[in-house]
Amino acid sequence: MSRQATFTEYITEEILLEIFYRLPAKSLGKCMCVSKAWNFLIKNPFFVSSHAIHQSKLRCRNNKNLFFVMTGRHQVEYSLHLDDLEFSKYIQLEYMPSDNHHCVVGSCNGLLCLMDFQFNFDSVFILCNPIVRKSITLPKPCLCHLPYKISVGFGFDSVKNDYKLLKITKENALDKFVEVELYSLKRNSWRILPPPRYDLYSDDFMVFVNEIVHWIAYERVKEQGVYRCKFLIMGFDMRDDVFNEIMLPENLRNLPNRSEIYVTTYDELSSIAVIELGCLHTQCNIWVMKKYGVIETWTKMFSILNPGPEPMPRVLGFMKNGDLMLSAYDNLQLVSCDPERSELGYFGIQGKRTYVSSFTESLVLHDQVNGDDMTENGAKEKDCSLEQENEESIRFMEQQKHKEDIDHCV
């Protein structure tokens, strides 16, 4: 018996999977070329989604979190950075649009959702995985009129193993209700949903946490003959496609004039944070929901005074050492800030537009068709729908059901 036959005899499929879960996406790409059996295991939809989750947990436990950074001046650049004191560059991403009219809606499991705002009345959206160098252009939404206001949220439904995009628009300032539609990657189609009764507060993109996309909303209420705005956080659960409401801290439910709030992620607690910019942006208060979903755990974590005459820098994220990542207006730089000492650190990253989010390398989209080949009519015929599973794939998934959480071997 050959040495190769002896090796394959003792390395079972279960052991291979545990090894594959720990390998980065690029290494798995090489493993797919070893044999048809390995190629099948790695390309399986269940493995692809499980690998992304496992890699995310490994990075958190090993303190090797990655940040995706987009900066734009004359041309847009994309890169991955380590969550360390120097914000060290991990890799430069080349497979991304370099023009100035794309923006990042959100990031989830290594998949980026981009929006082309050059023709925002068409709402052109692209899903892209820069690690495996694959992208698809989504079909046009059902509602394609030029909106007065738009907010979009991108996330993942772990129950159906599906990526979804929520789009909320308001046609004009006098509209009483917003319009809502939802895209599903599995179906490769949009559908219109009944709208919530709350209005859009801003054009900020939504924040994806715990399989829910979040945004700031408000309603006009009449008290003692006077109308005022009542603010809250709206959520849309990607698992069951329902809206829910999250109350803000009492201080933020009624904002004074010339104040502003927006919601962001707080990855350390798998929760959300609300950034409050005081009157004329002279002060920034950071509120964190320490236990997600529990209103009583809203806590004002930091309060920062604006150091100069420029508008208060926008908070882009939180580092593992507790520092804030800010987009400084005066010199268009991405900087860190120690919220307790108000000390700034400069990363040497500049751009008129800056986007930062946590990132996990994954294989999502690796079997997709690139670019415009992914047409609205032809997409459902292709493997990318992830719905055409053969008998071997079903057997594979059934074998995995008895396994405990994949962390038990870490």
CSV table of C-alpha atoms in Angstrom, one decimal:
chain,number,residue,atom,x,y,z
A,1,MET,CA,0.0,0.0,0.0
A,2,SER,CA,1.3,3.4,-0.9
A,3,ARG,CA,2.2,6.1,1.7
A,4,GLN,CA,-0.6,8.3,0.3
A,5,ALA,CA,-3.2,5.6,0.6
A,6,THR,CA,-2.2,4.9,4.2
A,7,PHE,CA,-2.4,8.7,5.0
A,8,THR,CA,-6.0,9.0,3.6
A,9,GLU,CA,-7.0,5.9,5.4
A,10,TYR,CA,-6.3,7.3,8.8
A,11,ILE,CA,-7.2,11.0,8.2
A,12,THR,CA,-11.0,10.8,8.5
A,13,GLU,CA,-13.4,13.3,7.1
A,14,GLU,CA,-14.2,14.6,10.6
A,15,ILE,CA,-10.5,15.2,11.4
A,16,LEU,CA,-10.0,17.0,8.0
A,17,LEU,CA,-12.9,19.3,8.8
A,18,GLU,CA,-11.5,20.2,12.2
A,19,ILE,CA,-8.2,21.1,10.4
A,20,PHE,CA,-9.9,23.0,7.7
A,21,TYR,CA,-11.9,25.1,10.2
A,22,ARG,CA,-8.6,26.5,11.5
A,23,LEU,CA,-7.1,27.4,8.2
A,24,PRO,CA,-7.4,30.9,6.7
A,25,ALA,CA,-9.3,31.3,3.4
A,26,LYS,CA,-6.2,31.5,1.2
A,27,SER,CA,-4.8,28.2,2.5
A,28,LEU,CA,-8.2,26.5,1.9
A,29,GLY,CA,-8.0,27.7,-1.7
A,30,LYS,CA,-4.9,25.7,-2.1
A,31,CYS,CA,-6.4,22.7,-0.3
A,32,MET,CA,-9.3,22.7,-2.8
A,33,CYS,CA,-6.8,21.7,-5.5
A,34,VAL,CA,-5.5,18.6,-3.7
A,35,SER,CA,-8.4,16.3,-4.5
A,36,LYS,CA,-12.0,16.2,-5.5
A,37,ALA,CA,-12.9,15.0,-2.0
A,38,TRP,CA,-11.2,18.0,-0.4
A,39,ASN,CA,-12.7,20.3,-2.9
A,40,PHE,CA,-16.2,19.0,-2.2
A,41,LEU,CA,-15.8,19.3,1.6
A,42,ILE,CA,-14.5,22.9,1.4
A,43,LYS,CA,-17.1,24.1,-1.1
A,44,ASN,CA,-20.0,22.7,0.9
A,45,PRO,CA,-22.3,25.6,1.9
A,46,PHE,CA,-22.5,24.4,5.5
A,47,PHE,CA,-18.7,24.3,5.8
A,48,VAL,CA,-18.4,27.8,4.3
A,49,SER,CA,-20.8,29.4,6.8
A,50,SER,CA,-19.3,27.4,9.7
A,51,HIS,CA,-15.8,28.3,8.8
A,52,ALA,CA,-16.6,32.0,8.8
A,53,ILE,CA,-18.1,31.7,12.3
A,54,HIS,CA,-15.2,29.6,13.6
A,55,GLN,CA,-12.5,32.0,12.2
A,56,SER,CA,-14.3,35.0,13.8
A,57,LYS,CA,-14.2,33.2,17.2
A,58,LEU,CA,-10.6,32.2,16.8
A,59,ARG,CA,-9.5,35.8,16.1
A,60,CYS,CA,-11.4,37.0,19.2
A,61,ARG,CA,-9.8,34.4,21.4
A,62,ASN,CA,-6.3,35.0,20.0
A,63,ASN,CA,-6.7,38.8,20.2
A,64,LYS,CA,-6.1,39.0,16.4
A,65,ASN,CA,-9.1,41.0,15.4
A,66,LEU,CA,-9.1,42.5,11.9
A,67,PHE,CA,-10.5,45.8,10.8
A,68,PHE,CA,-11.6,46.5,7.2
A,69,VAL,CA,-10.7,50.1,6.2
A,70,MET,CA,-11.9,52.1,3.2
A,71,THR,CA,-10.3,55.5,2.6
A,72,GLY,CA,-11.1,57.8,-0.3
A,73,ARG,CA,-9.4,60.9,-1.8
A,74,HIS,CA,-8.8,60.9,-5.5
A,75,GLN,CA,-9.1,57.2,-5.6
A,76,VAL,CA,-10.5,54.8,-3.0
A,77,GLU,CA,-8.2,52.3,-1.2
A,78,TYR,CA,-9.1,49.3,0.8
A,79,SER,CA,-7.0,47.4,3.4
A,80,LEU,CA,-7.2,45.1,6.4
A,81,HIS,CA,-5.5,46.1,9.6
A,82,LEU,CA,-4.6,44.4,12.9
A,83,ASP,CA,-6.2,45.5,16.1
A,84,ASP,CA,-2.9,46.5,17.7
A,85,LEU,CA,-1.4,49.8,19.0
A,86,GLU,CA,0.1,50.7,15.6
A,87,PHE,CA,-3.0,49.6,13.6
A,88,SER,CA,-0.6,47.6,11.5
A,89,LYS,CA,-1.6,46.9,7.9
A,90,TYR,CA,-2.4,43.2,7.4
A,91,ILE,CA,-3.0,43.2,3.7
A,92,GLN,CA,-3.8,45.7,0.9
A,93,LEU,CA,-7.0,44.7,-0.9
A,94,GLU,CA,-6.9,45.0,-4.7
A,95,TYR,CA,-10.1,43.4,-5.9
A,96,MET,CA,-12.4,46.4,-5.1
A,97,PRO,CA,-13.8,49.3,-7.1
A,98,SER,CA,-11.3,52.3,-7.0
A,99,ASP,CA,-13.8,55.0,-8.0
A,100,ASN,CA,-15.2,57.6,-5.6
A,101,HIS,CA,-18.8,56.8,-6.0
A,102,HIS,CA,-19.0,53.5,-4.1
A,103,CYS,CA,-19.5,53.3,-0.4
A,104,VAL,CA,-19.6,50.4,2.0
A,105,VAL,CA,-23.0,49.6,3.4
A,106,GLY,CA,-21.7,46.9,5.8
A,107,SER,CA,-19.5,43.9,6.4
A,108,CYS,CA,-20.5,40.4,7.6
A,109,ASN,CA,-18.6,37.1,7.6
A,110,GLY,CA,-16.0,38.5,5.2
A,111,LEU,CA,-18.6,39.6,2.7
A,112,LEU,CA,-18.9,43.4,1.9
A,113,CYS,CA,-22.0,45.1,0.6
A,114,LEU,CA,-21.2,48.1,-1.6
A,115,MET,CA,-23.6,50.8,-2.9
A,116,ASP,CA,-23.0,52.8,-6.0
A,117,PHE,CA,-24.4,56.2,-5.2
A,118,GLN,CA,-23.5,57.8,-8.5
A,119,PHE,CA,-26.9,56.7,-9.7
A,120,ASN,CA,-28.6,56.3,-6.3
A,121,PHE,CA,-32.1,56.4,-7.9
A,122,ASP,CA,-31.2,53.0,-9.3
A,123,SER,CA,-29.8,51.8,-6.0
A,124,VAL,CA,-27.0,49.6,-7.5
A,125,PHE,CA,-25.7,47.2,-4.9
A,126,ILE,CA,-22.7,44.8,-5.1
A,127,LEU,CA,-21.7,41.9,-2.8
A,128,CYS,CA,-18.0,41.3,-2.7
A,129,ASN,CA,-15.5,39.0,-1.0
A,130,PRO,CA,-12.1,40.6,-1.6
A,131,ILE,CA,-10.2,37.6,-0.2
A,132,VAL,CA,-11.5,35.1,-2.8
A,133,ARG,CA,-11.9,37.9,-5.4
A,134,LYS,CA,-15.5,37.3,-6.2
A,135,SER,CA,-18.4,39.7,-6.5
A,136,ILE,CA,-22.0,39.9,-7.8
A,137,THR,CA,-24.2,42.7,-8.8
A,138,LEU,CA,-27.7,42.5,-7.2
A,139,PRO,CA,-30.9,42.8,-9.3
A,140,LYS,CA,-32.5,46.2,-9.1
A,141,PRO,CA,-34.9,46.8,-6.1
A,142,CYS,CA,-38.6,46.9,-6.6
A,143,LEU,CA,-38.7,50.6,-5.7
A,144,CYS,CA,-36.3,52.5,-7.9
A,145,HIS,CA,-37.5,56.1,-7.6
A,146,LEU,CA,-35.0,58.7,-6.4
A,147,PRO,CA,-35.5,58.8,-2.6
A,148,TYR,CA,-35.5,61.8,-0.4
A,149,LYS,CA,-33.9,59.7,2.3
A,150,ILE,CA,-32.5,56.2,2.3
A,151,SER,CA,-31.0,53.8,4.9
A,152,VAL,CA,-29.6,50.3,4.2
A,153,GLY,CA,-28.6,47.4,6.4
A,154,PHE,CA,-26.7,44.3,5.5
A,155,GLY,CA,-26.6,41.1,7.6
A,156,PHE,CA,-26.8,37.3,7.9
A,157,ASP,CA,-29.6,34.9,8.7
A,158,SER,CA,-27.9,31.9,10.3
A,159,VAL,CA,-31.2,29.9,10.4
A,160,LYS,CA,-31.6,29.9,6.6
A,161,ASN,CA,-27.8,30.4,5.9
A,162,ASP,CA,-28.8,33.5,3.9
A,163,TYR,CA,-27.4,37.0,3.4
A,164,LYS,CA,-30.0,39.8,3.4
A,165,LEU,CA,-30.1,43.5,2.6
A,166,LEU,CA,-32.8,45.7,4.1
A,167,LYS,CA,-33.5,49.0,2.3
A,168,ILE,CA,-35.7,51.7,3.8
A,169,THR,CA,-36.6,54.8,1.8
A,170,LYS,CA,-38.7,57.9,2.1
A,171,GLU,CA,-39.8,59.5,-1.2
A,172,ASN,CA,-40.2,63.0,0.1
A,173,ALA,CA,-40.2,65.0,3.3
A,174,LEU,CA,-44.0,65.1,3.7
A,175,ASP,CA,-44.4,61.3,3.5
A,176,LYS,CA,-46.0,59.9,6.6
A,177,PHE,CA,-44.6,56.4,6.1
A,178,VAL,CA,-41.4,54.9,4.8
A,179,GLU,CA,-41.1,52.2,2.2
A,180,VAL,CA,-39.3,48.9,3.0
A,181,GLU,CA,-37.9,46.1,0.8
A,182,LEU,CA,-35.7,43.1,1.6
A,183,TYR,CA,-33.2,41.3,-0.6
A,184,SER,CA,-32.3,37.6,-0.1
A,185,LEU,CA,-29.2,36.2,-1.7
A,186,LYS,CA,-30.7,32.7,-1.7
A,187,ARG,CA,-33.7,33.8,-3.7
A,188,ASN,CA,-31.7,36.5,-5.5
A,189,SER,CA,-34.8,38.8,-5.4
A,190,TRP,CA,-36.3,41.7,-3.6
A,191,ARG,CA,-39.7,41.8,-1.9
A,192,ILE,CA,-41.7,44.6,-0.4
A,193,LEU,CA,-42.4,44.5,3.4
A,194,PRO,CA,-45.1,46.3,5.4
A,195,PRO,CA,-43.4,49.4,6.9
A,196,PRO,CA,-43.0,50.2,10.6
A,197,ARG,CA,-44.8,53.3,11.9
A,198,TYR,CA,-41.5,55.2,12.7
A,199,ASP,CA,-39.8,57.6,10.4
A,200,LEU,CA,-36.1,57.6,9.4
A,201,TYR,CA,-33.9,59.9,11.4
A,202,SER,CA,-30.9,60.0,9.1
A,203,ASP,CA,-29.2,58.5,6.0
A,204,ASP,CA,-26.7,56.6,8.1
A,205,PHE,CA,-26.2,52.9,7.2
A,206,MET,CA,-27.6,50.4,9.6
A,207,VAL,CA,-25.5,48.5,12.1
A,208,PHE,CA,-25.5,44.6,12.2
A,209,VAL,CA,-25.3,43.0,15.7
A,210,ASN,CA,-26.6,39.7,16.9
A,211,GLU,CA,-28.3,39.0,13.5
A,212,ILE,CA,-30.2,42.3,13.8
A,213,VAL,CA,-29.7,45.5,11.8
A,214,HIS,CA,-30.2,48.7,13.8
A,215,TRP,CA,-30.9,52.3,13.0
A,216,ILE,CA,-32.2,55.5,14.7
A,217,ALA,CA,-35.9,56.2,14.1
A,218,TYR,CA,-38.4,58.7,15.6
A,219,GLU,CA,-42.1,59.5,15.7
A,220,ARG,CA,-43.9,62.7,16.2
A,221,VAL,CA,-46.0,62.8,19.4
A,222,LYS,CA,-48.3,65.5,20.7
A,223,GLU,CA,-48.0,66.5,24.4
A,224,GLN,CA,-49.9,69.3,25.9
A,225,GLY,CA,-50.8,70.6,22.4
A,226,VAL,CA,-47.1,70.7,21.3
A,227,TYR,CA,-45.5,68.2,18.8
A,228,ARG,CA,-42.1,66.8,19.6
A,229,CYS,CA,-40.0,64.0,18.3
A,230,LYS,CA,-39.6,60.8,20.3
A,231,PHE,CA,-36.3,58.9,19.4
A,232,LEU,CA,-35.7,55.2,19.6
A,233,ILE,CA,-33.6,52.4,18.0
A,234,MET,CA,-35.4,50.3,15.5
A,235,GLY,CA,-34.2,46.7,14.7
A,236,PHE,CA,-34.9,44.3,12.0
A,237,ASP,CA,-34.3,40.6,12.8
A,238,MET,CA,-32.7,38.9,9.8
A,239,ARG,CA,-33.8,35.4,11.1
A,240,ASP,CA,-37.6,36.0,11.1
A,241,ASP,CA,-37.9,39.2,9.2
A,242,VAL,CA,-39.6,41.2,11.9
A,243,PHE,CA,-39.2,44.7,13.2
A,244,ASN,CA,-38.6,45.4,16.9
A,245,GLU,CA,-38.0,48.4,19.1
A,246,ILE,CA,-35.2,49.2,21.5
A,247,MET,CA,-35.7,52.1,23.9
A,248,LEU,CA,-32.9,54.6,24.2
A,249,PRO,CA,-31.6,56.0,27.5
A,250,GLU,CA,-34.0,58.6,28.8
A,251,ASN,CA,-31.5,61.4,28.1
A,252,LEU,CA,-31.6,60.6,24.4
A,253,ARG,CA,-35.3,60.1,23.8
A,254,ASN,CA,-35.8,63.9,23.4
A,255,LEU,CA,-32.9,65.6,21.8
A,256,PRO,CA,-32.2,69.3,22.2
A,257,ASN,CA,-31.8,71.4,19.1
A,258,ARG,CA,-28.6,71.1,17.1
A,259,SER,CA,-27.8,67.7,18.7
A,260,GLU,CA,-27.2,64.5,16.8
A,261,ILE,CA,-27.1,60.8,17.6
A,262,TYR,CA,-26.1,57.7,15.7
A,263,VAL,CA,-25.8,54.0,16.5
A,264,THR,CA,-22.6,51.8,16.1
A,265,THR,CA,-21.4,48.4,17.1
A,266,TYR,CA,-19.7,47.6,20.4
A,267,ASP,CA,-18.0,44.3,19.6
A,268,GLU,CA,-16.4,43.7,23.0
A,269,LEU,CA,-19.9,43.0,24.4
A,270,SER,CA,-21.6,41.9,21.2
A,271,SER,CA,-23.8,44.9,21.7
A,272,ILE,CA,-24.5,48.4,20.4
A,273,ALA,CA,-23.5,51.9,21.3
A,274,VAL,CA,-25.0,55.3,20.7
A,275,ILE,CA,-22.9,58.3,20.0
A,276,GLU,CA,-24.4,61.6,21.2
A,277,LEU,CA,-23.0,64.8,19.7
A,278,GLY,CA,-24.1,67.7,21.9
A,279,CYS,CA,-25.4,71.1,20.9
A,280,LEU,CA,-23.1,72.5,18.2
A,281,HIS,CA,-21.0,69.3,18.5
A,282,THR,CA,-19.0,70.7,21.4
A,283,GLN,CA,-19.2,67.4,23.3
A,284,CYS,CA,-19.4,63.7,22.5
A,285,ASN,CA,-21.1,61.2,24.8
A,286,ILE,CA,-20.8,57.5,24.3
A,287,TRP,CA,-23.6,55.3,25.6
A,288,VAL,CA,-23.2,51.5,25.6
A,289,MET,CA,-25.9,48.8,26.2
A,290,LYS,CA,-23.8,46.6,28.4
A,291,LYS,CA,-26.2,43.6,28.1
A,292,TYR,CA,-27.8,43.5,24.7
A,293,GLY,CA,-31.6,43.9,24.8
A,294,VAL,CA,-31.7,44.9,28.4
A,295,ILE,CA,-32.7,48.6,28.5
A,296,GLU,CA,-31.6,49.1,32.1
A,297,THR,CA,-28.0,48.4,31.2
A,298,TRP,CA,-27.6,51.6,29.1
A,299,THR,CA,-24.5,53.3,30.5
A,300,LYS,CA,-22.7,56.5,29.6
A,301,MET,CA,-19.2,55.1,29.2
A,302,PHE,CA,-17.3,58.2,28.0
A,303,SER,CA,-17.7,61.9,27.6
A,304,ILE,CA,-15.2,63.8,25.4
A,305,LEU,CA,-14.9,67.5,24.8
A,306,ASN,CA,-14.2,68.8,21.3
A,307,PRO,CA,-10.6,70.0,21.3
A,308,GLY,CA,-10.9,72.5,18.5
A,309,PRO,CA,-13.1,74.7,16.4
A,310,GLU,CA,-13.8,72.0,13.8
A,311,PRO,CA,-16.8,69.7,14.0
A,312,MET,CA,-16.5,66.8,16.5
A,313,PRO,CA,-14.8,63.8,14.9
A,314,ARG,CA,-17.0,60.9,14.1
A,315,VAL,CA,-16.6,57.8,16.1
A,316,LEU,CA,-15.9,54.9,13.7
A,317,GLY,CA,-15.2,52.0,16.1
A,318,PHE,CA,-13.7,50.7,19.3
A,319,MET,CA,-10.3,48.9,19.6
A,320,LYS,CA,-9.6,46.1,22.0
A,321,ASN,CA,-7.5,48.3,24.3
A,322,GLY,CA,-10.4,50.7,24.8
A,323,ASP,CA,-9.3,53.4,22.4
A,324,LEU,CA,-11.8,55.0,20.0
A,325,MET,CA,-11.2,55.2,16.3
A,326,LEU,CA,-12.1,58.6,15.0
A,327,SER,CA,-12.3,60.4,11.7
A,328,ALA,CA,-10.6,63.7,12.3
A,329,TYR,CA,-12.0,66.6,10.2
A,330,ASP,CA,-9.1,69.0,10.5
A,331,ASN,CA,-6.5,66.8,8.6
A,332,LEU,CA,-8.7,64.1,7.2
A,333,GLN,CA,-6.9,61.4,9.2
A,334,LEU,CA,-8.0,58.2,10.9
A,335,VAL,CA,-6.8,58.6,14.5
A,336,SER,CA,-7.2,56.8,17.8
A,337,CYS,CA,-8.3,58.4,21.0
A,338,ASP,CA,-7.8,57.4,24.6
A,339,PRO,CA,-11.2,58.5,26.0
A,340,GLU,CA,-10.0,58.8,29.6
A,341,ARG,CA,-6.9,60.9,28.7
A,342,SER,CA,-8.1,62.5,25.5
A,343,GLU,CA,-4.8,61.6,23.9
A,344,LEU,CA,-4.7,61.2,20.1
A,345,GLY,CA,-2.7,58.7,18.1
A,346,TYR,CA,-2.2,59.0,14.4
A,347,PHE,CA,-2.2,55.9,12.1
A,348,GLY,CA,-1.0,57.7,9.0
A,349,ILE,CA,-4.2,56.9,7.1
A,350,GLN,CA,-5.9,59.8,5.3
A,351,GLY,CA,-9.0,60.2,3.2
A,352,LYS,CA,-12.0,62.4,2.6
A,353,ARG,CA,-14.3,59.4,3.2
A,354,THR,CA,-13.4,56.8,5.8
A,355,TYR,CA,-15.2,53.6,6.7
A,356,VAL,CA,-14.1,51.1,9.4
A,357,SER,CA,-15.6,47.8,10.4
A,358,SER,CA,-14.5,44.5,12.0
A,359,PHE,CA,-13.7,41.8,9.4
A,360,THR,CA,-13.3,38.1,9.1
A,361,GLU,CA,-11.6,36.3,6.2
A,362,SER,CA,-14.0,33.7,4.7
A,363,LEU,CA,-14.9,31.7,1.6
A,364,VAL,CA,-18.3,33.2,1.1
A,365,LEU,CA,-19.0,33.7,-2.6
A,366,HIS,CA,-16.1,31.5,-3.7
A,367,ASP,CA,-18.4,29.5,-5.9
A,368,GLN,CA,-20.2,32.5,-7.3
A,369,VAL,CA,-20.1,33.9,-10.8
A,370,ASN,CA,-18.3,37.2,-11.0
A,371,GLY,CA,-19.8,40.6,-12.0
A,372,ASP,CA,-22.6,41.0,-14.5
A,373,ASP,CA,-22.7,37.3,-15.3
A,374,MET,CA,-24.8,37.0,-12.2
A,375,THR,CA,-28.0,38.3,-13.9
A,376,GLU,CA,-31.4,38.5,-12.4
A,377,ASN,CA,-32.8,35.8,-14.7
A,378,GLY,CA,-29.9,33.5,-14.7
A,379,ALA,CA,-28.8,33.6,-11.0
A,380,LYS,CA,-31.2,31.0,-9.8
A,381,GLU,CA,-29.9,28.5,-12.2
A,382,LYS,CA,-26.4,28.7,-10.7
A,383,ASP,CA,-24.8,27.2,-7.7
A,384,CYS,CA,-24.7,30.5,-6.0
A,385,SER,CA,-28.3,30.2,-4.8
A,386,LEU,CA,-27.0,27.6,-2.3
A,387,GLU,CA,-30.3,25.8,-2.6
A,388,GLN,CA,-29.3,23.0,-5.0
A,389,GLU,CA,-27.7,20.5,-2.6
A,390,ASN,CA,-26.9,17.0,-3.8
A,391,GLU,CA,-27.3,13.9,-1.7
A,392,GLU,CA,-23.7,14.0,-0.5
A,393,SER,CA,-24.1,17.6,0.7
A,394,ILE,CA,-27.2,16.6,2.6
A,395,ARG,CA,-25.4,13.7,4.2
A,396,PHE,CA,-22.6,16.0,5.2
A,397,MET,CA,-24.9,18.4,6.9
A,398,GLU,CA,-26.6,15.6,8.8
A,399,GLN,CA,-23.3,14.3,10.0
A,400,GLN,CA,-22.6,17.8,11.4
A,401,LYS,CA,-25.8,18.1,13.4
A,402,HIS,CA,-24.6,15.8,16.1
A,403,LYS,CA,-21.5,17.8,16.7
A,404,GLU,CA,-21.3,20.2,19.5
A,405,ASP,CA,-20.2,23.8,18.9
A,406,ILE,CA,-17.1,23.8,16.8
A,407,ASP,CA,-15.2,25.6,19.6
A,408,HIS,CA,-14.8,22.5,21.7
A,409,CYS,CA,-11.5,21.6,19.9
A,410,VAL,CA,-10.0,25.1,20.1
